């Protein structure tokens, strides 16, 4: 079996390191504070947080996980959030009774499918959920928690809260959860600039409401060891230098490292070869071929100026507003570049990190470089 795994939340043996980060998150939350965790896409946020939740559960906390990606309206928030909370109650029938007492304007029913799995269905008394009902859903964990039974709520892809009537929902949520004494919150997301604005902009409801933590890339030496160990399980040789080459190729992003490693393993297991840089190049190229239709469409969707800028960024991602940069890549005024860049950032193609503009997907960058070749 392929010793690499990507695209899903990973556990050991596909997950390594992150011990210090895990301890810091656990101690912040168990100490009664809220935390916002920033990291670019595919750095391993959700996997890390699942480990954090296991530790907090062992410490006696009730951990609830909600992914905002699946929430598309205030009503769907109420449903998904209530479900996530109620399944943790030991007696479901009692939980339904409690729900009826605590939440007005929503009727909750419990049924069972043919396999005996429970299903919740929600009936809203009005087409649009009222602020009052929404508030009582938001307050649900605090009503169920007490000193002996504290809750930790994880809100993943939290920047997607923007979808829910923007700031109104944000304000409502913040105004309620600040009074929750037996519940702590962990917010995380991949669109770091949006999340950052939510927690550091004085005009936003969540301003200064949580301690902040940045998740960095995995340490290079440990990633090298991880790769060498995983390949050695199938008696495939990989030396340190070649492992570093693979990591560079994958933009040092955990997801792409395991994606590329998985292709390389597949290649080598058939041919019984020692891994070398040529094999890594061949496999990277194969990934580009596999994804080229998607990249073509993604590129095609951009404006003419954004296309020009993307090609420039693939070559050089520093000092993009300088006259030298504009001259080198035949760009217009800095204001035009800024506008185009904002568009690329808000569609999640580019992310600003320190003074550099990085591609979210290192293989899209390779695709653009290939277009020029
Ligand atoms: N600690 C780790 N050790 C090894 N691989 C990891 C680790 N964390 C993440 N990965 C790799 O990255 C992939 C993505 O992980 P995960 O879904 O947790 O990241 P994420 O930051 O939540 O991603 P997204 O931005 O898509 O939500 C995993 O499937 C795995 O291949
Ligand atoms: Mg995630």
CSV table of C-alpha atoms and ligand atoms in Angstrom, one decimal:
chain,number,residue,atom,x,y,z
A,1,UNK,CA,0.0,0.0,0.0
A,2,UNK,CA,1.2,3.5,-0.8
A,3,UNK,CA,2.8,4.9,2.4
A,4,UNK,CA,1.7,8.4,1.6
A,5,UNK,CA,-1.6,10.0,2.1
A,6,UNK,CA,-2.9,13.4,0.9
A,7,UNK,CA,-6.2,15.1,0.5
A,8,UNK,CA,-7.7,14.0,3.8
A,9,UNK,CA,-7.2,14.7,7.4
A,10,UNK,CA,-4.2,12.5,8.4
A,11,UNK,CA,-3.3,10.6,11.6
A,12,UNK,CA,-0.1,8.7,12.5
A,13,UNK,CA,1.8,7.2,10.6
A,14,UNK,CA,1.0,9.8,7.9
A,15,UNK,CA,1.2,12.6,10.4
A,16,UNK,CA,4.4,13.7,12.1
A,17,UNK,CA,5.8,16.5,14.3
A,18,UNK,CA,3.5,19.4,15.4
A,19,UNK,CA,4.1,18.4,19.0
A,20,UNK,CA,4.9,21.8,20.3
A,21,UNK,CA,2.1,23.4,18.4
A,22,UNK,CA,-0.3,20.8,19.7
A,23,UNK,CA,0.8,21.5,23.3
A,24,UNK,CA,0.5,25.2,22.9
A,25,UNK,CA,-3.0,25.0,21.5
A,26,UNK,CA,-4.2,22.6,24.1
A,27,UNK,CA,-2.8,24.7,27.0
A,28,UNK,CA,-4.3,27.9,25.6
A,29,UNK,CA,-7.7,26.4,25.3
A,30,UNK,CA,-7.7,24.4,28.4
A,31,UNK,CA,-6.5,27.5,30.2
A,32,UNK,CA,-9.7,29.2,29.3
A,33,UNK,CA,-8.6,31.3,26.4
A,34,UNK,CA,-9.8,31.5,22.8
A,35,UNK,CA,-7.3,31.1,19.9
A,36,UNK,CA,-7.1,31.9,16.2
A,37,UNK,CA,-4.8,29.7,14.2
A,38,UNK,CA,-3.5,31.0,10.9
A,39,UNK,CA,-1.9,29.0,8.2
A,40,UNK,CA,-1.8,29.0,4.4
A,41,UNK,CA,-3.8,26.3,2.6
A,42,UNK,CA,-2.8,22.7,3.0
A,43,UNK,CA,-0.3,23.2,5.8
A,44,UNK,CA,-2.1,20.6,8.0
A,45,UNK,CA,-4.4,22.8,10.1
A,46,UNK,CA,-7.4,20.5,10.3
A,47,UNK,CA,-5.2,17.4,10.9
A,48,UNK,CA,-3.4,19.2,13.8
A,49,UNK,CA,-6.7,20.4,15.3
A,50,UNK,CA,-8.1,16.8,15.2
A,51,UNK,CA,-5.1,15.7,17.4
A,52,UNK,CA,-5.7,18.7,19.6
A,53,UNK,CA,-9.3,17.6,20.0
A,54,UNK,CA,-8.3,14.1,21.0
A,55,UNK,CA,-6.0,15.5,23.7
A,56,UNK,CA,-8.7,17.9,25.0
A,57,UNK,CA,-11.3,15.1,25.1
A,58,UNK,CA,-8.8,13.0,27.2
A,59,UNK,CA,-8.7,16.0,29.5
A,60,UNK,CA,-12.4,15.8,29.9
A,61,UNK,CA,-13.6,18.6,27.6
A,62,UNK,CA,-16.4,18.1,25.1
A,63,UNK,CA,-15.0,19.1,21.7
A,64,UNK,CA,-17.3,20.2,18.9
A,65,UNK,CA,-16.1,20.7,15.3
A,66,UNK,CA,-17.9,22.8,12.8
A,67,UNK,CA,-16.5,23.4,9.2
A,68,UNK,CA,-17.9,26.7,7.8
A,69,UNK,CA,-17.2,25.4,4.3
A,70,UNK,CA,-20.5,23.4,4.5
A,71,UNK,CA,-22.4,26.3,6.0
A,72,UNK,CA,-24.2,28.4,3.3
A,73,UNK,CA,-26.9,30.3,5.2
A,74,UNK,CA,-27.9,31.3,8.7
A,75,UNK,CA,-30.4,28.4,8.7
A,76,UNK,CA,-27.8,25.9,7.7
A,77,UNK,CA,-25.5,27.2,10.4
A,78,UNK,CA,-28.3,26.6,13.0
A,79,UNK,CA,-28.8,23.1,11.7
A,80,UNK,CA,-25.1,22.1,11.4
A,81,UNK,CA,-24.1,23.7,14.7
A,82,UNK,CA,-27.0,22.2,16.6
A,83,UNK,CA,-26.3,18.7,15.2
A,84,UNK,CA,-22.6,19.0,16.0
A,85,UNK,CA,-23.5,19.9,19.6
A,86,UNK,CA,-26.3,17.5,20.2
A,87,UNK,CA,-24.5,14.3,19.0
A,88,UNK,CA,-22.2,14.8,22.0
A,89,UNK,CA,-25.1,14.4,24.4
A,90,UNK,CA,-25.2,10.9,26.0
A,91,UNK,CA,-29.0,10.7,25.9
A,92,UNK,CA,-30.4,11.9,22.5
A,93,UNK,CA,-34.0,12.0,23.5
A,94,UNK,CA,-33.2,14.1,26.5
A,95,UNK,CA,-31.1,16.4,24.3
A,96,UNK,CA,-34.1,16.9,22.0
A,97,UNK,CA,-36.2,17.9,25.0
A,98,UNK,CA,-33.5,20.3,26.1
A,99,UNK,CA,-33.3,21.8,22.6
A,100,UNK,CA,-37.0,22.4,22.6
A,101,UNK,CA,-36.7,24.2,25.9
A,102,UNK,CA,-33.7,26.3,24.9
A,103,UNK,CA,-34.3,27.1,21.3
A,104,UNK,CA,-37.5,28.8,20.2
A,105,UNK,CA,-38.7,28.9,16.6
A,106,UNK,CA,-37.1,25.6,15.5
A,107,UNK,CA,-38.6,22.2,15.9
A,108,UNK,CA,-36.2,19.4,16.0
A,109,UNK,CA,-37.1,15.8,15.1
A,110,UNK,CA,-35.0,12.6,15.6
A,111,UNK,CA,-35.4,9.7,13.3
A,112,UNK,CA,-33.4,6.6,12.4
A,113,UNK,CA,-32.4,5.3,9.0
A,114,UNK,CA,-32.5,1.6,7.9
A,115,UNK,CA,-29.1,1.0,9.6
A,116,UNK,CA,-30.2,2.4,12.9
A,117,UNK,CA,-28.2,5.6,12.5
A,118,UNK,CA,-29.9,8.7,13.9
A,119,UNK,CA,-30.9,11.6,11.7
A,120,UNK,CA,-32.0,15.1,12.8
A,121,UNK,CA,-34.5,17.1,10.9
A,122,UNK,CA,-35.2,20.8,11.6
A,123,UNK,CA,-38.5,22.7,11.0
A,124,UNK,CA,-38.2,26.5,11.1
A,125,UNK,CA,-41.3,28.3,12.1
A,126,UNK,CA,-40.4,31.2,9.8
A,127,UNK,CA,-38.7,31.0,6.3
A,128,UNK,CA,-35.8,33.1,7.6
A,129,UNK,CA,-34.4,32.2,11.0
A,130,UNK,CA,-35.0,35.1,13.5
A,131,UNK,CA,-32.1,36.7,15.3
A,132,UNK,CA,-33.7,35.4,18.6
A,133,UNK,CA,-33.6,31.7,17.4
A,134,UNK,CA,-30.1,32.1,16.0
A,135,UNK,CA,-28.9,33.6,19.3
A,136,UNK,CA,-30.3,30.7,21.3
A,137,UNK,CA,-28.5,28.3,19.0
A,138,UNK,CA,-25.3,30.2,19.5
A,139,UNK,CA,-25.9,30.0,23.3
A,140,UNK,CA,-26.6,26.3,23.2
A,141,UNK,CA,-23.1,25.1,24.2
A,142,UNK,CA,-23.0,27.6,27.1
A,143,UNK,CA,-26.3,26.4,28.4
A,144,UNK,CA,-25.2,22.8,28.2
A,145,UNK,CA,-21.8,23.4,29.7
A,146,UNK,CA,-20.9,23.8,33.4
A,147,UNK,CA,-17.8,23.9,35.5
A,148,UNK,CA,-17.4,20.1,35.4
A,149,UNK,CA,-18.3,19.8,31.7
A,150,UNK,CA,-16.6,22.5,29.7
A,151,UNK,CA,-16.9,22.8,25.9
A,152,UNK,CA,-14.2,23.6,23.3
A,153,UNK,CA,-15.7,24.6,19.9
A,154,UNK,CA,-13.6,24.5,16.8
A,155,UNK,CA,-14.7,26.6,13.9
A,156,UNK,CA,-12.8,25.6,10.7
A,157,UNK,CA,-12.6,27.8,7.6
A,158,UNK,CA,-13.9,30.5,9.8
A,159,UNK,CA,-13.3,33.2,7.2
A,160,UNK,CA,-16.3,31.7,5.3
A,161,UNK,CA,-18.5,33.4,7.9
A,162,UNK,CA,-18.5,36.2,5.3
A,163,UNK,CA,-21.1,34.2,3.4
A,164,UNK,CA,-23.6,34.6,6.2
A,165,UNK,CA,-24.8,38.1,5.8
A,166,UNK,CA,-21.3,39.3,6.5
A,167,UNK,CA,-20.8,41.5,9.5
A,168,UNK,CA,-24.3,41.1,10.9
A,169,UNK,CA,-23.8,37.4,11.6
A,170,UNK,CA,-20.2,38.1,12.8
A,171,UNK,CA,-21.4,40.8,15.3
A,172,UNK,CA,-24.2,38.5,16.6
A,173,UNK,CA,-21.8,35.6,17.1
A,174,UNK,CA,-19.2,37.7,18.8
A,175,UNK,CA,-21.7,39.5,21.1
A,176,UNK,CA,-23.0,36.2,22.4
A,177,UNK,CA,-19.9,34.1,22.7
A,178,UNK,CA,-18.0,36.7,24.7
A,179,UNK,CA,-20.4,35.9,27.6
A,180,UNK,CA,-19.7,32.1,27.5
A,181,UNK,CA,-17.7,31.2,30.5
A,182,UNK,CA,-17.5,27.5,30.2
A,183,UNK,CA,-16.9,27.4,26.5
A,184,UNK,CA,-13.7,28.3,24.6
A,185,UNK,CA,-13.3,28.7,20.9
A,186,UNK,CA,-10.6,27.8,18.4
A,187,UNK,CA,-10.9,29.6,15.0
A,188,UNK,CA,-8.9,28.5,12.1
A,189,UNK,CA,-8.8,29.1,8.4
A,190,UNK,CA,-6.7,29.1,5.3
A,191,UNK,CA,-7.4,32.5,3.8
A,192,UNK,CA,-5.0,34.2,6.2
A,193,UNK,CA,-5.5,37.8,5.0
A,194,UNK,CA,-9.3,37.6,5.6
A,195,UNK,CA,-8.9,35.9,8.9
A,196,UNK,CA,-6.2,38.4,9.9
A,197,UNK,CA,-8.5,41.3,9.1
A,198,UNK,CA,-11.3,39.8,11.2
A,199,UNK,CA,-9.1,39.6,14.3
A,200,UNK,CA,-6.8,42.6,14.0
A,201,UNK,CA,-9.0,45.3,12.4
A,202,UNK,CA,-10.4,47.5,15.1
A,203,UNK,CA,-13.7,47.9,13.2
A,204,UNK,CA,-14.4,44.2,13.1
A,205,UNK,CA,-16.5,42.4,15.8
A,206,UNK,CA,-13.8,39.8,16.5
A,207,UNK,CA,-11.0,42.4,17.0
A,208,UNK,CA,-8.6,41.2,19.7
A,209,UNK,CA,-11.0,38.5,20.8
A,210,UNK,CA,-8.5,35.6,20.7
A,211,UNK,CA,-4.8,34.8,21.1
A,212,UNK,CA,-3.2,34.4,17.7
A,213,UNK,CA,-0.9,31.6,16.5
A,214,UNK,CA,0.8,31.1,13.1
A,215,UNK,CA,1.3,27.6,11.9
A,216,UNK,CA,4.6,27.4,10.0
A,217,UNK,CA,5.7,24.8,7.4
A,218,UNK,CA,6.9,21.5,8.9
A,219,UNK,CA,10.7,21.5,9.8
A,220,UNK,CA,12.8,20.5,6.8
A,221,UNK,CA,15.0,17.9,8.6
A,222,UNK,CA,12.0,16.1,10.0
A,223,UNK,CA,10.2,16.1,6.7
A,224,UNK,CA,13.4,14.6,5.1
A,225,UNK,CA,13.4,11.8,7.8
A,226,UNK,CA,9.7,11.2,7.4
A,227,UNK,CA,10.2,10.7,3.6
A,228,UNK,CA,13.2,8.5,4.0
A,229,UNK,CA,11.5,6.3,6.6
A,230,UNK,CA,8.3,6.0,4.6
A,231,UNK,CA,10.2,5.0,1.4
A,232,UNK,CA,12.4,2.6,3.3
A,233,UNK,CA,9.3,0.6,4.4
A,234,UNK,CA,9.1,-0.6,0.8
A,235,UNK,CA,12.9,-1.0,0.5
A,236,UNK,CA,13.1,2.1,-1.8
A,237,UNK,CA,16.2,4.1,-1.3
A,238,UNK,CA,16.0,7.9,-1.0
A,239,UNK,CA,18.9,10.0,0.2
A,240,UNK,CA,18.8,13.3,2.1
A,241,UNK,CA,19.6,15.5,-0.9
A,242,UNK,CA,17.0,14.0,-3.1
A,243,UNK,CA,14.4,14.2,-0.3
A,244,UNK,CA,15.2,17.9,0.0
A,245,UNK,CA,14.8,18.3,-3.7
A,246,UNK,CA,11.3,16.7,-3.5
A,247,UNK,CA,10.3,19.1,-0.6
A,248,UNK,CA,11.5,22.1,-2.6
A,249,UNK,CA,9.5,20.9,-5.7
A,250,UNK,CA,6.4,20.7,-3.5
A,251,UNK,CA,6.8,24.3,-2.3
A,252,UNK,CA,7.5,22.8,1.2
A,253,UNK,CA,3.7,22.4,1.7
A,254,UNK,CA,2.7,19.2,3.5
A,255,UNK,CA,-0.1,18.3,1.2
A,256,UNK,CA,2.0,18.6,-2.0
A,257,UNK,CA,5.0,16.9,-0.4
A,258,UNK,CA,2.8,13.8,0.2
A,259,UNK,CA,1.1,14.1,-3.2
A,260,UNK,CA,4.5,14.2,-5.0
A,261,UNK,CA,6.0,11.5,-2.7
A,262,UNK,CA,3.0,9.3,-3.4
A,263,UNK,CA,3.6,9.5,-7.2
A,264,UNK,CA,7.3,8.9,-6.8
A,265,UNK,CA,6.6,5.8,-4.7
A,266,UNK,CA,4.2,4.5,-7.3
A,267,UNK,CA,6.8,5.0,-10.0
A,268,UNK,CA,9.6,3.4,-8.0
A,269,UNK,CA,7.6,0.4,-6.7
A,270,UNK,CA,6.9,-0.7,-10.3
A,271,UNK,CA,10.5,-0.2,-11.6
A,272,UNK,CA,12.3,-1.1,-8.3
A,273,UNK,CA,14.4,2.0,-8.7
A,274,UNK,CA,16.4,4.2,-6.3
A,275,UNK,CA,14.8,7.7,-6.1
A,276,UNK,CA,16.7,10.3,-8.0
A,277,UNK,CA,16.0,13.9,-9.1
A,278,UNK,CA,15.1,12.8,-12.6
A,279,UNK,CA,12.4,10.6,-11.2
A,280,UNK,CA,11.0,13.4,-9.1
A,281,UNK,CA,10.9,15.7,-12.2
A,282,UNK,CA,9.1,13.0,-14.2
A,283,UNK,CA,6.5,12.6,-11.4
A,284,UNK,CA,6.0,16.3,-11.0
A,285,UNK,CA,5.5,16.6,-14.7
A,286,UNK,CA,2.9,13.8,-14.5
A,287,UNK,CA,1.0,15.7,-11.8
A,288,UNK,CA,1.0,18.7,-14.1
A,289,UNK,CA,-0.4,16.6,-16.9
A,290,UNK,CA,-3.1,15.3,-14.6
A,291,UNK,CA,-4.1,18.8,-13.5
A,292,UNK,CA,-3.6,20.7,-16.7
A,293,UNK,CA,-7.3,20.9,-17.7
A,294,UNK,CA,-8.1,22.4,-14.3
A,295,UNK,CA,-5.1,24.8,-14.5
A,296,UNK,CA,-6.1,25.8,-18.1
A,297,UNK,CA,-9.6,26.7,-16.9
A,298,UNK,CA,-8.3,28.5,-13.8
A,299,UNK,CA,-5.9,30.6,-16.0
A,300,UNK,CA,-8.5,31.2,-18.6
A,301,UNK,CA,-10.9,32.7,-16.0
A,302,UNK,CA,-8.4,35.6,-15.2
A,303,UNK,CA,-8.4,39.0,-16.9
A,304,UNK,CA,-5.6,39.7,-19.5
A,305,UNK,CA,-3.7,41.7,-17.0
A,306,UNK,CA,-4.0,39.1,-14.2
A,307,UNK,CA,-2.7,36.5,-16.7
A,308,UNK,CA,0.4,38.7,-17.3
A,309,UNK,CA,0.8,39.3,-13.6
A,310,UNK,CA,0.5,35.6,-12.8
A,311,UNK,CA,3.3,34.7,-15.3
A,312,UNK,CA,5.4,37.5,-13.8
A,313,UNK,CA,4.8,36.2,-10.2
A,314,UNK,CA,5.7,32.6,-11.3
A,315,UNK,CA,9.1,34.0,-12.3
A,316,UNK,CA,9.7,36.4,-9.4
A,317,UNK,CA,7.6,37.2,-6.4
A,318,UNK,CA,9.5,40.1,-4.7
A,319,UNK,CA,9.4,43.9,-5.1
A,320,UNK,CA,6.4,43.5,-7.4
A,321,UNK,CA,5.5,47.2,-7.2
A,322,UNK,CA,9.0,48.5,-8.2
A,323,UNK,CA,9.6,50.2,-11.5
A,324,UNK,CA,12.3,47.5,-12.3
A,325,UNK,CA,9.7,44.8,-11.9
A,326,UNK,CA,7.2,46.6,-14.1
A,327,UNK,CA,9.8,47.1,-16.7
A,328,UNK,CA,11.0,43.5,-16.6
A,329,UNK,CA,7.5,42.1,-17.0
A,330,UNK,CA,6.0,44.9,-19.1
A,331,UNK,CA,3.4,45.8,-16.4
A,332,UNK,CA,1.4,49.0,-16.0
A,333,UNK,CA,1.3,51.4,-13.0
A,334,UNK,CA,1.6,50.0,-9.5
A,335,UNK,CA,-2.1,50.8,-8.8
A,336,UNK,CA,-3.2,48.5,-11.7
A,337,UNK,CA,-0.9,45.8,-10.5
A,338,UNK,CA,-2.3,46.2,-6.9
A,339,UNK,CA,-5.8,45.9,-8.2
A,340,UNK,CA,-5.1,42.7,-10.2
A,341,UNK,CA,-3.2,41.3,-7.2
A,342,UNK,CA,-6.2,41.9,-4.9
A,343,UNK,CA,-8.3,39.9,-7.4
A,344,UNK,CA,-5.8,37.0,-7.4
A,345,UNK,CA,-5.7,37.1,-3.6
A,346,UNK,CA,-9.4,37.2,-3.1
A,347,UNK,CA,-9.9,34.2,-5.4
A,348,UNK,CA,-7.4,32.3,-3.3
A,349,UNK,CA,-4.7,31.8,-6.1
A,350,UNK,CA,-2.1,34.0,-4.4
A,351,UNK,CA,-1.4,34.7,-0.8
A,352,UNK,CA,0.7,37.4,0.7
A,353,UNK,CA,3.3,36.2,3.1
A,354,UNK,CA,5.7,38.8,4.6
A,355,UNK,CA,6.8,40.7,1.5
A,356,UNK,CA,6.3,37.9,-0.9
A,357,UNK,CA,3.4,36.8,-3.0
A,358,UNK,CA,3.1,33.1,-3.0
A,359,UNK,CA,1.1,30.7,-5.1
A,360,UNK,CA,-1.3,28.6,-3.0
A,361,UNK,CA,-0.7,25.7,-5.3
A,362,UNK,CA,3.0,25.3,-6.3
A,363,UNK,CA,2.0,23.1,-9.2
A,364,UNK,CA,0.0,25.9,-10.7
A,365,UNK,CA,3.2,28.0,-10.6
A,366,UNK,CA,5.0,25.2,-12.4
A,367,UNK,CA,2.1,25.1,-15.0
A,368,UNK,CA,2.6,28.8,-15.7
A,369,UNK,CA,6.4,28.4,-16.1
A,370,UNK,CA,5.7,25.5,-18.4
A,371,UNK,CA,3.5,27.7,-20.6
A,372,UNK,CA,6.4,30.0,-21.1
A,373,UNK,CA,8.9,27.4,-21.8
B,1,LIG,N1,1.8,16.9,10.4
B,1,LIG,C1,1.7,16.4,9.2
B,1,LIG,N2,2.6,15.4,8.8
B,1,LIG,C2,2.6,14.9,7.5
B,1,LIG,N3,1.7,15.3,6.6
B,1,LIG,C3,0.8,16.3,6.9
B,1,LIG,C4,0.8,16.8,8.2
B,1,LIG,N4,-0.2,17.7,8.2
B,1,LIG,C5,-0.8,17.7,7.0
B,1,LIG,N5,-0.2,16.8,6.2
B,1,LIG,C6,-0.5,16.6,4.7
B,1,LIG,O1,-1.2,17.7,4.3
B,1,LIG,C7,-2.5,17.3,3.8
B,1,LIG,C8,-3.6,18.3,4.2
B,1,LIG,O2,-3.8,18.3,5.6
B,1,LIG,P1,-5.0,19.1,6.2
B,1,LIG,O3,-6.2,18.8,5.5
B,1,LIG,O4,-4.9,18.8,7.7
B,1,LIG,O5,-4.5,20.6,5.9
B,1,LIG,P2,-5.3,22.0,6.0
B,1,LIG,O6,-4.3,23.0,6.3
B,1,LIG,O7,-6.5,21.8,6.9
B,1,LIG,O8,-5.8,22.0,4.5
B,1,LIG,P3,-6.9,23.0,3.8
B,1,LIG,O9,-6.3,24.3,3.7
B,1,LIG,O10,-7.2,22.3,2.5
B,1,LIG,O11,-8.1,23.0,4.8
B,1,LIG,C9,-2.7,15.9,4.5
B,1,LIG,O12,-3.6,15.1,3.7
B,1,LIG,C10,-1.3,15.4,4.5
B,1,LIG,O13,-1.0,14.8,3.2
B,2,LIG,MG1,-8.6,22.2,6.6
